mmCIF file of C-alpha atoms and ligand atoms in Angstrom:
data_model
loop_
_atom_site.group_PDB
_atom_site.id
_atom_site.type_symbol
_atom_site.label_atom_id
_atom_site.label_comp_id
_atom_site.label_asym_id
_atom_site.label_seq_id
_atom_site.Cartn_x
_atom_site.Cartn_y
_atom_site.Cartn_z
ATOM 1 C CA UNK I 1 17.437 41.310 41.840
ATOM 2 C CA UNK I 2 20.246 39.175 40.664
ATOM 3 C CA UNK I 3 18.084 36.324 41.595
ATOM 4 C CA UNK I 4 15.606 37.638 39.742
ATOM 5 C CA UNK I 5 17.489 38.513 36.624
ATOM 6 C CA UNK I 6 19.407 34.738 36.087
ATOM 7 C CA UNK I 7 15.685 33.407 36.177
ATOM 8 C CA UNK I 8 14.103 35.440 33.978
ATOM 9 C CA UNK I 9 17.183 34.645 31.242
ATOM 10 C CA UNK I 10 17.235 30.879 32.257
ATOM 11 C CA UNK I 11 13.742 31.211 31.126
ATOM 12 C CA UNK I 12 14.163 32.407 27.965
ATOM 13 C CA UNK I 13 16.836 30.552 27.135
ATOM 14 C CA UNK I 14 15.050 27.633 27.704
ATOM 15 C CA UNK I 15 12.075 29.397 25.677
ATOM 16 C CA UNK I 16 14.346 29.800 22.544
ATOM 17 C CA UNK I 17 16.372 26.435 22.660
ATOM 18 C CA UNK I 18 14.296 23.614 24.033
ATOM 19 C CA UNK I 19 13.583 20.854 21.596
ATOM 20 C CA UNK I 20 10.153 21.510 19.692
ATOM 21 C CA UNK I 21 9.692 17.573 19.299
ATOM 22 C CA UNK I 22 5.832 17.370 17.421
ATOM 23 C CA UNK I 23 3.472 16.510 19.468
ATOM 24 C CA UNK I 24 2.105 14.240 16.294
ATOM 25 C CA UNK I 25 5.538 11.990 16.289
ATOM 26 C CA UNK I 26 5.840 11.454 19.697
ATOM 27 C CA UNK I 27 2.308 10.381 19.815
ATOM 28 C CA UNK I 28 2.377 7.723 16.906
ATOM 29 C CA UNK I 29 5.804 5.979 18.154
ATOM 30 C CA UNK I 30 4.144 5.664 21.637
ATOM 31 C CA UNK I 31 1.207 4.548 20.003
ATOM 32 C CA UNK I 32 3.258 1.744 18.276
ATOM 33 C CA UNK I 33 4.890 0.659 21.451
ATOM 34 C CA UNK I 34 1.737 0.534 23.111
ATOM 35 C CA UNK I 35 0.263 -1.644 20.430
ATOM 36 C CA UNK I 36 2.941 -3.610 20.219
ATOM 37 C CA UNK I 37 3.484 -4.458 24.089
ATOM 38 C CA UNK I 38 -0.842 -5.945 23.468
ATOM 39 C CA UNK I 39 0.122 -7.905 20.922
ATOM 40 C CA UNK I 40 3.386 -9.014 22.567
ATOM 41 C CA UNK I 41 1.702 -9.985 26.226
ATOM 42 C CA UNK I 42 -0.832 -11.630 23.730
ATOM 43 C CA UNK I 43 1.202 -13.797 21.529
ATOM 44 C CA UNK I 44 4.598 -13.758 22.895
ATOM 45 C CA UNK I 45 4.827 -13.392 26.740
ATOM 46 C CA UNK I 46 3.844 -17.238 27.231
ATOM 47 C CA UNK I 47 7.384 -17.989 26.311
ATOM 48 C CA UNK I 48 9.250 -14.766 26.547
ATOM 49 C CA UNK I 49 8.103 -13.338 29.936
ATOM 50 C CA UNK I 50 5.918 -10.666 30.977
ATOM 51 C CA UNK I 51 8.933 -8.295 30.660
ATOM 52 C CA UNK I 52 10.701 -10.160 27.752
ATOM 53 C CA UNK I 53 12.922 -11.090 30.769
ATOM 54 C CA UNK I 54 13.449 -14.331 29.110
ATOM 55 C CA UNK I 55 12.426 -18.134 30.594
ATOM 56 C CA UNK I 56 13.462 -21.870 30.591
ATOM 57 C CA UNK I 57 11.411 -21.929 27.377
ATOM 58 C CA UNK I 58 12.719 -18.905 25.411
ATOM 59 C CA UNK I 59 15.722 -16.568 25.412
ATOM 60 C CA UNK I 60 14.997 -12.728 26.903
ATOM 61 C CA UNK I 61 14.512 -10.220 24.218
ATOM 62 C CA UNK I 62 15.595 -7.323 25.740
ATOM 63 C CA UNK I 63 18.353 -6.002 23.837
ATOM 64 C CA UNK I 64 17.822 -8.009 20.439
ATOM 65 C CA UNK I 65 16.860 -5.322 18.543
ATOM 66 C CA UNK I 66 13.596 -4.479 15.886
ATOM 67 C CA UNK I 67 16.012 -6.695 13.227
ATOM 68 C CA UNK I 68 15.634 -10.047 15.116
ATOM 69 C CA UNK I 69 11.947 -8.855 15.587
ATOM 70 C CA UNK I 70 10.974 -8.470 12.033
ATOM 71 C CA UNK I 71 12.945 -11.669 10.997
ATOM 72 C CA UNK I 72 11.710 -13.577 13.243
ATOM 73 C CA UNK I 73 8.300 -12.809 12.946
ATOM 74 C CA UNK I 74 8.283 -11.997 9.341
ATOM 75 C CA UNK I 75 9.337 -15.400 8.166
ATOM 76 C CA UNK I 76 6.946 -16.722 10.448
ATOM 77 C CA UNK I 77 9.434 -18.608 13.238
ATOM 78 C CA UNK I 78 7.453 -16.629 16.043
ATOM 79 C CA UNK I 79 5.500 -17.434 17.263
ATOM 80 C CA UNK I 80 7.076 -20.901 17.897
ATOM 81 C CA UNK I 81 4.407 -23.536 16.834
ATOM 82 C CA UNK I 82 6.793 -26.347 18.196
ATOM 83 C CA UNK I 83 9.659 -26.798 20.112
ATOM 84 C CA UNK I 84 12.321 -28.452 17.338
ATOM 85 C CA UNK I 85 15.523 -28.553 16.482
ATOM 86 C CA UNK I 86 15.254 -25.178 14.968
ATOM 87 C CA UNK I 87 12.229 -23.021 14.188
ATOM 88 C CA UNK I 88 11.140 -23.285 11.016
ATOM 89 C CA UNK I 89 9.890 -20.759 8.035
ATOM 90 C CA UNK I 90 6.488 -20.300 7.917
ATOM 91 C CA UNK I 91 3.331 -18.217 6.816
ATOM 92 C CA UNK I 92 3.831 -14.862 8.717
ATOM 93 C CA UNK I 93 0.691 -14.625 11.296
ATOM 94 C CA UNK I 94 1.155 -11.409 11.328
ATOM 95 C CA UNK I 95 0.526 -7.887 9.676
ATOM 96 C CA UNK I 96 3.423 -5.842 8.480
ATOM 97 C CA UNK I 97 1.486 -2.961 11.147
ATOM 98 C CA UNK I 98 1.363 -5.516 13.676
ATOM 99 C CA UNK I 99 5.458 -6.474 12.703
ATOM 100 C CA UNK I 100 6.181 -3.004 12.936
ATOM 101 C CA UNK I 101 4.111 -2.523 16.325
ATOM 102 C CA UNK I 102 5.871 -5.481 17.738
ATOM 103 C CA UNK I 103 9.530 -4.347 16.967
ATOM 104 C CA UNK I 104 9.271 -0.890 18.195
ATOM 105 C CA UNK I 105 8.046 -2.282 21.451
ATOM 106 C CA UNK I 106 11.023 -4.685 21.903
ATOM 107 C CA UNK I 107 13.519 -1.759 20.034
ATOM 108 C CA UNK I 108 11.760 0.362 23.246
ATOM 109 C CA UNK I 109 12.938 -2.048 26.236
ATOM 110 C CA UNK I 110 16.758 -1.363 24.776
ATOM 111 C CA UNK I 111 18.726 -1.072 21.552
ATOM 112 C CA UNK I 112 20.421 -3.664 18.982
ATOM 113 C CA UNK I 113 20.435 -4.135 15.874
ATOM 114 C CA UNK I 114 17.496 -1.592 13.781
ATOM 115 C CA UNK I 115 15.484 -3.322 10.887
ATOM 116 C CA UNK I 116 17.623 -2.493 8.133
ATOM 117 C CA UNK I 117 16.164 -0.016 4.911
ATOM 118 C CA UNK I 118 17.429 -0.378 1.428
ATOM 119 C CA UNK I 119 16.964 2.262 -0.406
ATOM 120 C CA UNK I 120 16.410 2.107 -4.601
ATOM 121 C CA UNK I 121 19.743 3.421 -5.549
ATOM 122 C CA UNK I 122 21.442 1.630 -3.152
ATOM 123 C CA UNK I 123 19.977 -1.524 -4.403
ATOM 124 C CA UNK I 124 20.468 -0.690 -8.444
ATOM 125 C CA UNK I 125 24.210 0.119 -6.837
ATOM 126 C CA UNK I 126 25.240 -2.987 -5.216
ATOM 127 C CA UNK I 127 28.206 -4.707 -6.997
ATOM 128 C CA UNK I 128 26.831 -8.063 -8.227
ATOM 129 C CA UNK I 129 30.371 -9.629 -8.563
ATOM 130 C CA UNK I 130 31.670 -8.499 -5.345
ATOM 131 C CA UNK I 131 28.140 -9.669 -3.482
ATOM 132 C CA UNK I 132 28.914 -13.311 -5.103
ATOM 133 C CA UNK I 133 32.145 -13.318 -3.974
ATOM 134 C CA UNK I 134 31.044 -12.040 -0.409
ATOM 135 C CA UNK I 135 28.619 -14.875 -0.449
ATOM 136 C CA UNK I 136 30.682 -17.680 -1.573
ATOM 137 C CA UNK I 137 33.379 -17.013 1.259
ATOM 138 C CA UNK I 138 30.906 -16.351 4.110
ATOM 139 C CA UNK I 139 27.677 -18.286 3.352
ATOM 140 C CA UNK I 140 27.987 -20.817 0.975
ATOM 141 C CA UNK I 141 29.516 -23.609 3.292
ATOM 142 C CA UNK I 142 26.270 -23.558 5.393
ATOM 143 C CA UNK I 143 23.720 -22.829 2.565
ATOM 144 C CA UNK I 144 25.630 -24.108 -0.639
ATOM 145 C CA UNK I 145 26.755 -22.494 -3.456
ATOM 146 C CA UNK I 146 23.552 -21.155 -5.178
ATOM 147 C CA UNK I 147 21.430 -20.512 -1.864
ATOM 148 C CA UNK I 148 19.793 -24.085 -2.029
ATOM 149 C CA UNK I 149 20.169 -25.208 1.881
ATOM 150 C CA UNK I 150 21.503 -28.027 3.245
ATOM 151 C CA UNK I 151 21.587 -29.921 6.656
ATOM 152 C CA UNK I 152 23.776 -29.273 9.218
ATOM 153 C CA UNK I 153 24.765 -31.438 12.878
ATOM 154 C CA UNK I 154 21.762 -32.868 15.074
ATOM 155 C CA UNK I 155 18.530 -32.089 12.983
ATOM 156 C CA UNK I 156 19.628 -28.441 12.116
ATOM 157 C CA UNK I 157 19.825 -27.255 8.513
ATOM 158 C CA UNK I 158 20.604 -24.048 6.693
ATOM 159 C CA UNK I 159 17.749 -23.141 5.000
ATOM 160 C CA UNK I 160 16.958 -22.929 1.106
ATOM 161 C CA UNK I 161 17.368 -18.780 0.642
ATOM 162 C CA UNK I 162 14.490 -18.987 -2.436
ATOM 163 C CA UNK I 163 11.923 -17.219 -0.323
ATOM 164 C CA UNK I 164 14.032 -14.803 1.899
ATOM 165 C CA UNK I 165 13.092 -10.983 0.893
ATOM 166 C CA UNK I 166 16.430 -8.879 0.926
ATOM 167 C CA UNK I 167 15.629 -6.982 4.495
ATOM 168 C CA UNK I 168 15.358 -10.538 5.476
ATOM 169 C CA UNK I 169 18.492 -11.523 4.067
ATOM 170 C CA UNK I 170 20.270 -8.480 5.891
ATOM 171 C CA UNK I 171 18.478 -9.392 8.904
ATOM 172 C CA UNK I 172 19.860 -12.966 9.203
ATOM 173 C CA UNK I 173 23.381 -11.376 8.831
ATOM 174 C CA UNK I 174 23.264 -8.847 11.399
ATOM 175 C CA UNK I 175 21.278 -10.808 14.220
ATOM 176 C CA UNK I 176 22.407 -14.682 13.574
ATOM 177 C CA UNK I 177 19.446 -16.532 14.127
ATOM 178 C CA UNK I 178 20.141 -19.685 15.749
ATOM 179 C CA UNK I 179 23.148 -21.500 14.684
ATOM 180 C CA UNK I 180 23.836 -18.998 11.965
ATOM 181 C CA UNK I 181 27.021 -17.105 12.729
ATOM 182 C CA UNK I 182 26.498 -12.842 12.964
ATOM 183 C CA UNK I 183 27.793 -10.996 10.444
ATOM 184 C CA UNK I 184 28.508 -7.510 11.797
ATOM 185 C CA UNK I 185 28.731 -4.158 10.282
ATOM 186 C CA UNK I 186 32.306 -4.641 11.068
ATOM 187 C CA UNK I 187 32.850 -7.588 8.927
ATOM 188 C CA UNK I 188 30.295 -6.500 6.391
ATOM 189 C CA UNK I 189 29.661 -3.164 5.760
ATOM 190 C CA UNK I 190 26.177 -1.683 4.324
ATOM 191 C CA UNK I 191 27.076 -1.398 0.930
ATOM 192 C CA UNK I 192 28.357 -5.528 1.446
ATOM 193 C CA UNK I 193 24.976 -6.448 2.742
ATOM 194 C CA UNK I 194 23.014 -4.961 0.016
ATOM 195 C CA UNK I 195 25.482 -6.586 -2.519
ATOM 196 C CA UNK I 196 25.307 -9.961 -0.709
ATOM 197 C CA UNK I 197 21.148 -9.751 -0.770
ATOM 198 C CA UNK I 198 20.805 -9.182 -4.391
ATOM 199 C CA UNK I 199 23.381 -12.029 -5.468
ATOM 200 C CA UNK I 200 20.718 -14.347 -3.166
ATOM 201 C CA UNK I 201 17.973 -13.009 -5.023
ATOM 202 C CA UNK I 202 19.898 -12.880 -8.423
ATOM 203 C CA UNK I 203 20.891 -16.680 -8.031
ATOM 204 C CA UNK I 204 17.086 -17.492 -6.902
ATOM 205 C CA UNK I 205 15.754 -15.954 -9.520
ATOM 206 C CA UNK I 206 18.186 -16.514 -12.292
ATOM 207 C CA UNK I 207 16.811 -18.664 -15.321
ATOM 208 C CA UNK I 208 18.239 -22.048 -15.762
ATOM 209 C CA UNK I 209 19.808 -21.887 -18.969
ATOM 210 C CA UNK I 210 20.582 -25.369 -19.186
ATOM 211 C CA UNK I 211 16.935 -26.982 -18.939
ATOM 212 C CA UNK I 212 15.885 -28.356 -15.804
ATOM 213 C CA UNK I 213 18.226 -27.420 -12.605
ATOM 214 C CA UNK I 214 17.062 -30.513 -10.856
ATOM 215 C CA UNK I 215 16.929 -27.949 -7.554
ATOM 216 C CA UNK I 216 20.625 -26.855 -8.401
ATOM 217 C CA UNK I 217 22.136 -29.243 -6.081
ATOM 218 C CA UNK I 218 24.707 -29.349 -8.564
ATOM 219 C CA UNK I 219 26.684 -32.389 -9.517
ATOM 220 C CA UNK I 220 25.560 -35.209 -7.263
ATOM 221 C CA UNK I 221 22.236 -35.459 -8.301
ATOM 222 C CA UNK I 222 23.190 -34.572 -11.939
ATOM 223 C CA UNK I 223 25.597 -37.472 -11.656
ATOM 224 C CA UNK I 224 22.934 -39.649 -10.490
ATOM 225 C CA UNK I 225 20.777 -38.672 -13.086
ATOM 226 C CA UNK I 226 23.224 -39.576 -15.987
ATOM 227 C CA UNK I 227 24.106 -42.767 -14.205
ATOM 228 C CA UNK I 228 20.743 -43.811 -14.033
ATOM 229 C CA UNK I 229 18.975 -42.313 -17.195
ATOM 230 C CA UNK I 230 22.376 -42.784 -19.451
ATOM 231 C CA UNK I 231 24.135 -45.724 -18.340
ATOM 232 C CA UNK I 232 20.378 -47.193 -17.817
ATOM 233 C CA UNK I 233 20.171 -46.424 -21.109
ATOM 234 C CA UNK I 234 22.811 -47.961 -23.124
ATOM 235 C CA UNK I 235 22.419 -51.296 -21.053
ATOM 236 C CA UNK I 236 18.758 -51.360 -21.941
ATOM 237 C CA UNK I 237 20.337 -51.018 -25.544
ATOM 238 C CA UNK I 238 22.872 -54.138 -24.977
ATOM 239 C CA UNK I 239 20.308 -56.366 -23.418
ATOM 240 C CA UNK I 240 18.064 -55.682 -26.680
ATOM 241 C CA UNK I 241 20.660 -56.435 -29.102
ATOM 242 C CA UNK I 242 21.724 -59.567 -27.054
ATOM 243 C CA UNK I 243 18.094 -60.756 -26.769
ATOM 244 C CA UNK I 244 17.446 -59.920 -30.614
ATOM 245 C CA UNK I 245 20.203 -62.185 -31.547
ATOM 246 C CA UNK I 246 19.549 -65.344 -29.785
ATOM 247 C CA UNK I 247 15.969 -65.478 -32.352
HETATM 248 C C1 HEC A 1 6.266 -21.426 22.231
HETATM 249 C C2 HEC A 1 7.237 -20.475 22.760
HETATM 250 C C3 HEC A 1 7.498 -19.172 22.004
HETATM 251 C C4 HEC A 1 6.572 -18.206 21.626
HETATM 252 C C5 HEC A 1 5.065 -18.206 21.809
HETATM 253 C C6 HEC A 1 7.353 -17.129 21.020
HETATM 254 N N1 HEC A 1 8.686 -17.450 21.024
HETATM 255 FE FE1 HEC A 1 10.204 -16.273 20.316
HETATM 256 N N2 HEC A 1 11.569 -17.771 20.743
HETATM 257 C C7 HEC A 1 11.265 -18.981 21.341
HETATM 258 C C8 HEC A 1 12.469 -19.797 21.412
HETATM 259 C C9 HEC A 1 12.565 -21.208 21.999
HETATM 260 C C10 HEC A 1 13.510 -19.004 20.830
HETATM 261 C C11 HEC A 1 14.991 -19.399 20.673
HETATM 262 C C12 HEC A 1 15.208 -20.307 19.520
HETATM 263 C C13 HEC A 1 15.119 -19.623 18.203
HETATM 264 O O1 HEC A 1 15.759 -18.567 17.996
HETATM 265 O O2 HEC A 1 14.427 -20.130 17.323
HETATM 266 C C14 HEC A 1 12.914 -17.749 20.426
HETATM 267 C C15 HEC A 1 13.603 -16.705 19.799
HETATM 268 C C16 HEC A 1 13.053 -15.471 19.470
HETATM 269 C C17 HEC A 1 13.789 -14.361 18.914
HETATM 270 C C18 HEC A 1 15.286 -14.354 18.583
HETATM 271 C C19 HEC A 1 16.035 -13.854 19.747
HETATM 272 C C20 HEC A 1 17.469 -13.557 19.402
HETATM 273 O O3 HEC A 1 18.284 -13.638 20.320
HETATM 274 O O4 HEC A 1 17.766 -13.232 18.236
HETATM 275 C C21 HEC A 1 12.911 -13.324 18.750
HETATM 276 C C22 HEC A 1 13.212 -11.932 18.215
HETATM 277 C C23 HEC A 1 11.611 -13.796 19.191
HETATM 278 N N3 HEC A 1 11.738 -15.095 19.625
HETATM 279 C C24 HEC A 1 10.458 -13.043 19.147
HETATM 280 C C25 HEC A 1 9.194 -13.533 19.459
HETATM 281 C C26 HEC A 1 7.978 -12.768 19.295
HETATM 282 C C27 HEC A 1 7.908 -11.322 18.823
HETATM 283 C C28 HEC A 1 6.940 -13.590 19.653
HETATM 284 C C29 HEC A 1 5.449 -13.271 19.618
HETATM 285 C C30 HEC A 1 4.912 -12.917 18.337
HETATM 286 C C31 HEC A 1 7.523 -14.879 20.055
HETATM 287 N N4 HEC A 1 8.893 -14.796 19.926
HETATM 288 C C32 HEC A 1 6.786 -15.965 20.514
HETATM 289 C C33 HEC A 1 10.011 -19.373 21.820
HETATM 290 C C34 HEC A 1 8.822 -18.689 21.612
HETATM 291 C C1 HEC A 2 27.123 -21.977 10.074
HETATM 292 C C2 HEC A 2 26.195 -22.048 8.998
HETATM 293 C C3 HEC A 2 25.646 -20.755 8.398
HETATM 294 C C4 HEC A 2 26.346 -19.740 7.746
HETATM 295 C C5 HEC A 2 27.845 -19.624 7.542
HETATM 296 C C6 HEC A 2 25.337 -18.814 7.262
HETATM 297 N N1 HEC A 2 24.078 -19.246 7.626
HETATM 298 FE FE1 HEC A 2 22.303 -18.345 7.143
HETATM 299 N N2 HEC A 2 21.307 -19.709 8.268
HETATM 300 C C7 HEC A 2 21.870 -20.772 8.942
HETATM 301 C C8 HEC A 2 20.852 -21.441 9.731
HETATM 302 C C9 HEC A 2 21.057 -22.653 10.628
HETATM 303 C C10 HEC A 2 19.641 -20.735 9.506
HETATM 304 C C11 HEC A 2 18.266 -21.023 10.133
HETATM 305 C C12 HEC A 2 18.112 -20.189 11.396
HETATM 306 C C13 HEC A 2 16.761 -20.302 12.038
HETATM 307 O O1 HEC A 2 15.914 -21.025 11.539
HETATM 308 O O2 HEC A 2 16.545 -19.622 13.054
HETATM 309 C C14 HEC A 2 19.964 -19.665 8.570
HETATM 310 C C15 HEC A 2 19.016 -18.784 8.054
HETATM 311 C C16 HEC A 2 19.276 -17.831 7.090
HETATM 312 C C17 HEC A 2 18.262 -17.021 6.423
HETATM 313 C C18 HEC A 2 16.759 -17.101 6.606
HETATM 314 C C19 HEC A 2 16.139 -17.882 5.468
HETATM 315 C C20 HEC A 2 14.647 -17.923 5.475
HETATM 316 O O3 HEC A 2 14.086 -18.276 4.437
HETATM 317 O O4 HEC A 2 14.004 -17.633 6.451
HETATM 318 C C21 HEC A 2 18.935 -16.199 5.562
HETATM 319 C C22 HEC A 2 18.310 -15.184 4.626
HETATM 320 C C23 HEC A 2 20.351 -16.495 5.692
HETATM 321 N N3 HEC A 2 20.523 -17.495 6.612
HETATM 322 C C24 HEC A 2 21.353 -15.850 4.977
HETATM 323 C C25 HEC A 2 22.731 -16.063 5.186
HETATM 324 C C26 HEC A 2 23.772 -15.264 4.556
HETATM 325 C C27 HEC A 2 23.520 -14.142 3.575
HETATM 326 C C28 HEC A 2 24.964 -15.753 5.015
HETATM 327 C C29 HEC A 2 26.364 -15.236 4.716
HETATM 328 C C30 HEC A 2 26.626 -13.852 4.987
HETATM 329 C C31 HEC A 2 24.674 -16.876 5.907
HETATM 330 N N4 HEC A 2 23.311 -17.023 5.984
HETATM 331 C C32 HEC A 2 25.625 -17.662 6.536
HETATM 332 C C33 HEC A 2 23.198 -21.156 8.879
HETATM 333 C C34 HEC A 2 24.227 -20.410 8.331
#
């Protein structure tokens, strides 16, 4: 009877407090996954393993989080055309779907860092001033001081940060592609992030008030430019005058 009684209320309670996931949700993520592990033994496996285990060609995956996924494949690195020094930005080969499909079946095989989401209002929020200063003191030695690249040891190079979208830009902080440095939640916080992505964008974007920005490498090739142009110049000048006075 007793027996009886502690299953029949185990049995309700259960009734009344299991979780009522939708049957709808649970579908579509698996669906995703599914998708995504195709397309992965498809385009990526070659390199990555069967179980994203990792190889001598490519690093495992497990672990690196739908972030790395979506920046990687977004800016078109992977799939690697080449081996290289680095993997370069390219056309993305795939969809956004297919992005998506891909990163929720490497988020599925274990955690890391999520693809980020900026909302409106936390965009039209971010502190300009405080993103520059952000950027200057973390990311300006590698890709100089208005996001134009520049090389780096043995072939590498920090790229020019024109094209990068802002989830891309908070990507590339939180997973460290390559020989970029990560840049943690710990060291910079959400509201940082955002404010770092929209000074890149800001100084991309910005209008050169000054006439041509000669691809704002700043002062060396503006140097060279007034060396050659303006010194050119004047001894263009002297060399008239001295040949118009010998006649
Ligand atoms: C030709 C071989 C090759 C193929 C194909 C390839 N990769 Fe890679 N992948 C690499 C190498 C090598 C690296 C490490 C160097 C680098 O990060 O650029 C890498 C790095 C990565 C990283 C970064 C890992 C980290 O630790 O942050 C991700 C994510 C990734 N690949 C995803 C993919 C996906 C998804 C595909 C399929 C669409 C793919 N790769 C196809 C060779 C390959
Ligand atoms: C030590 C040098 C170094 C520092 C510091 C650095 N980066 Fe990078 N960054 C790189 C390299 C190298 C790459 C190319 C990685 C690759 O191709 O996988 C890169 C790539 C990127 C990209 C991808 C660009 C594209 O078009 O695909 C973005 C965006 C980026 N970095 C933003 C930042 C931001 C923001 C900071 C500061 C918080 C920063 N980086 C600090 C070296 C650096």
């Amino acid at each position: 009877m007793v027996l009886l009684v502690a299953l029949a209320a185990t049995g309700l309670l259960w009734a009344g407090f299991a979780p009522r996931g939708t049957a709808q949700d649970t579908a579509d993520a698996n669906e995703a996954v599914r998708q995504g592990r195709v397309l992965y033994l498809q385009g990526c496996s070659s390199c990555h393993g069967l179980q994203a285990q990792g190889g001598n060609q490519a690093p495992s995956l497990i672990g690196v989080g739908s972030a790395a996924v979506d920046f990687q494949v977004s800016t078109g690195r992977m799939p690697l055309a080449a081996p290289g020094a680095q993997a370069e930005r390219k056309d993305p080969i795939y969809s956004q779907t297919q992005i998506d499909q891909l990163a929720a079946y490497i988020d599925s095989l274990g955690g890391g860092p999520k693809k980020p989401v900026i909302t409106q209002t936390e965009w039209d929020d971010a502190d300009l001033a405080h993103g520059g200063e952000l950027y200057r003191a973390n990311c300006a030695q590698c890709h100089q001081a208005v996001g134009a690249g520049a090389p780096l040891t043995y072939g590498k190079y920090a790229p020019d940060l024109g094209k990068a979208t802002p989830t891309q830009i908070i990507e590339a902080m939180r997973t460290g592609p390559e020989s970029m440095p990560l840049f943690g939640p710990g060291q910079l916080d959400e509201a940082d992030a955002v404010a770092v992505a929209k000074y890149v964008r800001h100084v991309s974007e910005a209008p050169s008030a000054g006439g041509d920005d000669l691809g704002k490498y700043g002062p060396v090739p503006e140097g060279l430019l007034a060396w050659l142009v303006g010194i050119g110049g004047l001894l263009a000048v002297c060399l008239w005058i001295g040949a118009r006075q010998k006649v």
